[in-house]
mmCIF file of C-alpha atoms in Angstrom:
data_model
loop_
_atom_site.group_PDB
_atom_site.id
_atom_site.type_symbol
_atom_site.label_atom_id
_atom_site.label_comp_id
_atom_site.label_asym_id
_atom_site.label_seq_id
_atom_site.Cartn_x
_atom_site.Cartn_y
_atom_site.Cartn_z
ATOM 1 C CA MET B 1 0.064 0.136 0.060
ATOM 2 C CA PHE B 2 1.055 3.554 -0.769
ATOM 3 C CA VAL B 3 1.392 5.851 1.790
ATOM 4 C CA TYR B 4 1.980 9.870 1.101
ATOM 5 C CA ARG B 5 4.642 11.026 3.677
ATOM 6 C CA PRO B 6 4.615 14.904 3.109
ATOM 7 C CA GLU B 7 7.187 15.394 5.924
ATOM 8 C CA GLU B 8 9.618 13.510 3.880
ATOM 9 C CA LEU B 9 9.778 15.702 0.916
ATOM 10 C CA VAL B 10 13.275 17.691 1.034
ATOM 11 C CA PHE B 11 11.667 20.901 -0.452
ATOM 12 C CA GLY B 12 8.025 20.283 0.790
ATOM 13 C CA GLU B 13 5.031 19.745 -1.449
ATOM 14 C CA TYR B 14 5.372 20.384 -5.215
ATOM 15 C CA VAL B 15 2.013 22.177 -5.432
ATOM 16 C CA ASN B 16 2.985 24.707 -2.312
ATOM 17 C CA HIS B 17 6.180 25.193 -3.967
ATOM 18 C CA VAL B 18 5.252 26.115 -7.311
ATOM 19 C CA HIS B 19 2.234 28.176 -5.868
ATOM 20 C CA ARG B 20 4.776 30.428 -3.740
ATOM 21 C CA TRP B 21 6.446 31.179 -7.293
ATOM 22 C CA TRP B 22 2.943 31.540 -8.988
ATOM 23 C CA LEU B 23 2.181 34.356 -6.622
ATOM 24 C CA LYS B 24 5.527 36.224 -7.671
ATOM 25 C CA ARG B 25 4.847 35.935 -11.522
ATOM 26 C CA ASP B 26 4.158 39.617 -11.591
ATOM 27 C CA GLU B 27 7.312 40.775 -9.729
ATOM 28 C CA PRO B 28 9.874 42.344 -12.499
ATOM 29 C CA ASN B 29 12.494 39.658 -11.517
ATOM 30 C CA VAL B 30 10.375 36.372 -11.811
ATOM 31 C CA LEU B 31 9.408 34.825 -15.146
ATOM 32 C CA VAL B 32 7.047 31.806 -14.674
ATOM 33 C CA LEU B 33 7.125 29.262 -17.897
ATOM 34 C CA PHE B 34 5.390 26.326 -18.342
ATOM 35 C CA TYR B 35 7.557 22.969 -19.841
ATOM 36 C CA GLU B 36 4.345 22.162 -21.470
ATOM 37 C CA ASP B 37 4.587 25.666 -23.756
ATOM 38 C CA LEU B 38 7.826 25.032 -24.364
ATOM 39 C CA ARG B 39 7.382 21.723 -25.848
ATOM 40 C CA LEU B 40 4.155 22.695 -27.627
ATOM 41 C CA ASP B 41 5.655 25.920 -29.195
ATOM 42 C CA PRO B 42 8.945 26.781 -28.031
ATOM 43 C CA ALA B 43 9.729 29.847 -30.269
ATOM 44 C CA PRO B 44 7.386 32.141 -28.264
ATOM 45 C CA GLN B 45 8.590 31.186 -24.986
ATOM 46 C CA ILE B 46 12.121 31.461 -26.156
ATOM 47 C CA LYS B 47 11.300 34.957 -27.117
ATOM 48 C CA ARG B 48 9.899 35.640 -23.669
ATOM 49 C CA ILE B 49 12.931 34.418 -22.079
ATOM 50 C CA SER B 50 15.139 36.311 -24.252
ATOM 51 C CA GLU B 51 13.118 39.675 -23.475
ATOM 52 C CA PHE B 52 12.983 38.929 -19.869
ATOM 53 C CA LEU B 53 16.764 39.037 -20.076
ATOM 54 C CA GLY B 54 17.144 42.072 -21.696
ATOM 55 C CA TYR B 55 17.833 40.615 -25.119
ATOM 56 C CA SER B 56 16.442 40.838 -28.587
ATOM 57 C CA HIS B 57 16.860 38.378 -31.008
ATOM 58 C CA THR B 58 15.459 38.089 -34.504
ATOM 59 C CA ASP B 59 13.190 35.230 -35.510
ATOM 60 C CA GLU B 60 16.034 33.262 -37.427
ATOM 61 C CA GLU B 61 17.980 33.615 -34.308
ATOM 62 C CA ILE B 62 15.197 32.165 -32.107
ATOM 63 C CA ALA B 63 14.418 29.316 -34.443
ATOM 64 C CA ALA B 64 18.187 28.405 -34.134
ATOM 65 C CA ILE B 65 17.820 28.370 -30.405
ATOM 66 C CA ALA B 66 14.653 26.599 -30.518
ATOM 67 C CA HIS B 67 16.541 23.893 -32.753
ATOM 68 C CA LYS B 68 19.410 23.760 -30.513
ATOM 69 C CA THR B 69 17.427 23.328 -27.240
ATOM 70 C CA GLU B 70 14.978 20.727 -28.715
ATOM 71 C CA PHE B 71 14.927 17.948 -26.032
ATOM 72 C CA GLY B 72 16.551 15.282 -28.220
ATOM 73 C CA ASN B 73 19.106 17.847 -29.464
ATOM 74 C CA GLN B 74 20.020 18.261 -25.864
ATOM 75 C CA LYS B 75 19.774 14.961 -24.461
ATOM 76 C CA LYS B 76 22.250 13.737 -27.368
ATOM 77 C CA SER B 77 24.829 16.681 -26.258
ATOM 78 C CA TRP B 78 24.581 16.164 -22.561
ATOM 79 C CA GLY B 79 26.011 12.963 -21.877
ATOM 80 C CA GLY B 80 24.693 12.785 -18.152
ATOM 81 C CA ILE B 81 26.564 12.777 -14.770
ATOM 82 C CA LYS B 82 29.627 10.808 -14.553
ATOM 83 C CA ARG B 83 31.063 9.564 -11.224
ATOM 84 C CA PHE B 84 34.900 8.271 -11.316
ATOM 85 C CA ASP B 85 36.806 6.205 -8.448
ATOM 86 C CA ASP B 86 40.128 7.788 -7.286
ATOM 87 C CA GLY B 87 41.845 6.185 -10.154
ATOM 88 C CA GLY B 88 39.947 7.822 -12.751
ATOM 89 C CA GLU B 89 37.814 4.341 -13.570
ATOM 90 C CA LEU B 90 34.140 5.283 -14.459
ATOM 91 C CA ILE B 91 31.906 3.800 -11.821
ATOM 92 C CA GLU B 92 28.640 5.172 -12.453
ATOM 93 C CA GLU B 93 27.128 7.213 -15.171
ATOM 94 C CA LEU B 94 23.436 8.624 -14.645
ATOM 95 C CA ASN B 95 21.084 10.036 -17.170
ATOM 96 C CA LEU B 96 18.772 12.587 -15.345
ATOM 97 C CA MET B 97 16.957 13.300 -18.616
ATOM 98 C CA ARG B 98 14.444 10.845 -19.359
ATOM 99 C CA LYS B 99 11.921 11.334 -22.663
ATOM 100 C CA GLY B 100 10.939 15.073 -22.679
ATOM 101 C CA VAL B 101 7.434 13.811 -23.270
ATOM 102 C CA VAL B 102 4.601 15.896 -21.424
ATOM 103 C CA GLY B 103 2.343 13.425 -19.198
ATOM 104 C CA ASP B 104 5.019 10.735 -19.200
ATOM 105 C CA TRP B 105 4.595 10.791 -15.405
ATOM 106 C CA VAL B 106 1.442 8.294 -15.513
ATOM 107 C CA ASN B 107 4.071 5.736 -16.776
ATOM 108 C CA HIS B 108 5.895 6.161 -13.071
ATOM 109 C CA PHE B 109 2.650 6.539 -10.916
ATOM 110 C CA THR B 110 0.812 3.206 -9.624
ATOM 111 C CA VAL B 111 -2.953 3.701 -9.848
ATOM 112 C CA ALA B 112 -2.792 4.239 -5.749
ATOM 113 C CA GLN B 113 -0.056 7.007 -6.416
ATOM 114 C CA ASN B 114 -2.133 8.814 -8.776
ATOM 115 C CA ARG B 115 -5.021 8.647 -6.660
ATOM 116 C CA VAL B 116 -3.309 10.148 -3.926
ATOM 117 C CA PHE B 117 -1.778 12.584 -6.075
ATOM 118 C CA ASP B 118 -4.971 14.034 -7.251
ATOM 119 C CA GLU B 119 -6.551 14.003 -3.897
ATOM 120 C CA VAL B 120 -3.622 15.703 -2.504
ATOM 121 C CA TYR B 121 -3.540 18.161 -5.309
ATOM 122 C CA ARG B 122 -7.603 18.775 -5.193
ATOM 123 C CA ARG B 123 -7.225 19.574 -1.553
ATOM 124 C CA ARG B 124 -4.070 21.771 -1.696
ATOM 125 C CA THR B 125 -5.541 23.933 -4.886
ATOM 126 C CA GLU B 126 -9.170 24.201 -3.549
ATOM 127 C CA ALA B 127 -8.197 26.320 -0.790
ATOM 128 C CA LEU B 128 -5.849 28.717 -2.795
ATOM 129 C CA ASP B 129 -7.214 32.195 -4.119
ATOM 130 C CA ASP B 130 -4.866 32.356 -7.109
ATOM 131 C CA PRO B 131 -4.047 28.451 -8.031
ATOM 132 C CA VAL B 132 -1.488 27.626 -10.612
ATOM 133 C CA PRO B 133 -3.302 26.697 -14.127
ATOM 134 C CA PHE B 134 -1.226 23.403 -14.216
ATOM 135 C CA LYS B 135 -0.949 21.463 -17.650
ATOM 136 C CA PHE B 136 -1.146 17.980 -17.349
ATOM 137 C CA GLU B 137 -1.046 17.409 -21.026
ATOM 138 C CA ILE B 138 -0.891 18.994 -24.231
ATOM 139 C CA PRO B 139 -2.797 18.580 -27.792
ATOM 140 C CA THR B 140 -1.381 15.584 -29.582
ATOM 141 C CA ARG B 141 0.906 16.549 -32.350
ATOM 142 C CA PRO B 142 4.206 15.267 -33.653
ATOM 143 C CA LEU B 143 6.822 16.908 -31.323
ATOM 144 C CA GLU B 144 10.627 17.276 -32.734
ATOM 145 C CA THR B 145 12.847 14.548 -31.846
ATOM 146 C CA GLY B 146 16.106 16.378 -32.444
ATOM 147 C CA ALA B 147 17.310 13.149 -33.895
ATOM 148 C CA ASP B 148 18.393 14.889 -37.187
#
């Protein structure tokens, strides 16, 4: 049986963590982005990031940035985390990048965990005056794989 223990979460509950930042979204030094928006249509989000940082890029530059930052391209170029022993031998290689697929969390939750998450999410968000508009999926369309 799955038991939800929020006291064991290092940084607290996800909903509360994200909500604290959501409430600061109109402050001049805070930019809130949704991963789902970056995956669905990266160019406008990249432009927002650029402008937030005080830069101006042409449409061609934005397109080039979008291409270079596609999940598949990032995963290919990153290589993961490597740990070596004192003699320089590779002892562990971790790839913290999974698939880059919106909604893939459903493949990692059991039915019981999903029920608990839904209930916790419902309880935490129903009391909020200004809840975060979480997106759990995006419209289905082929996404760039970066496998070119």
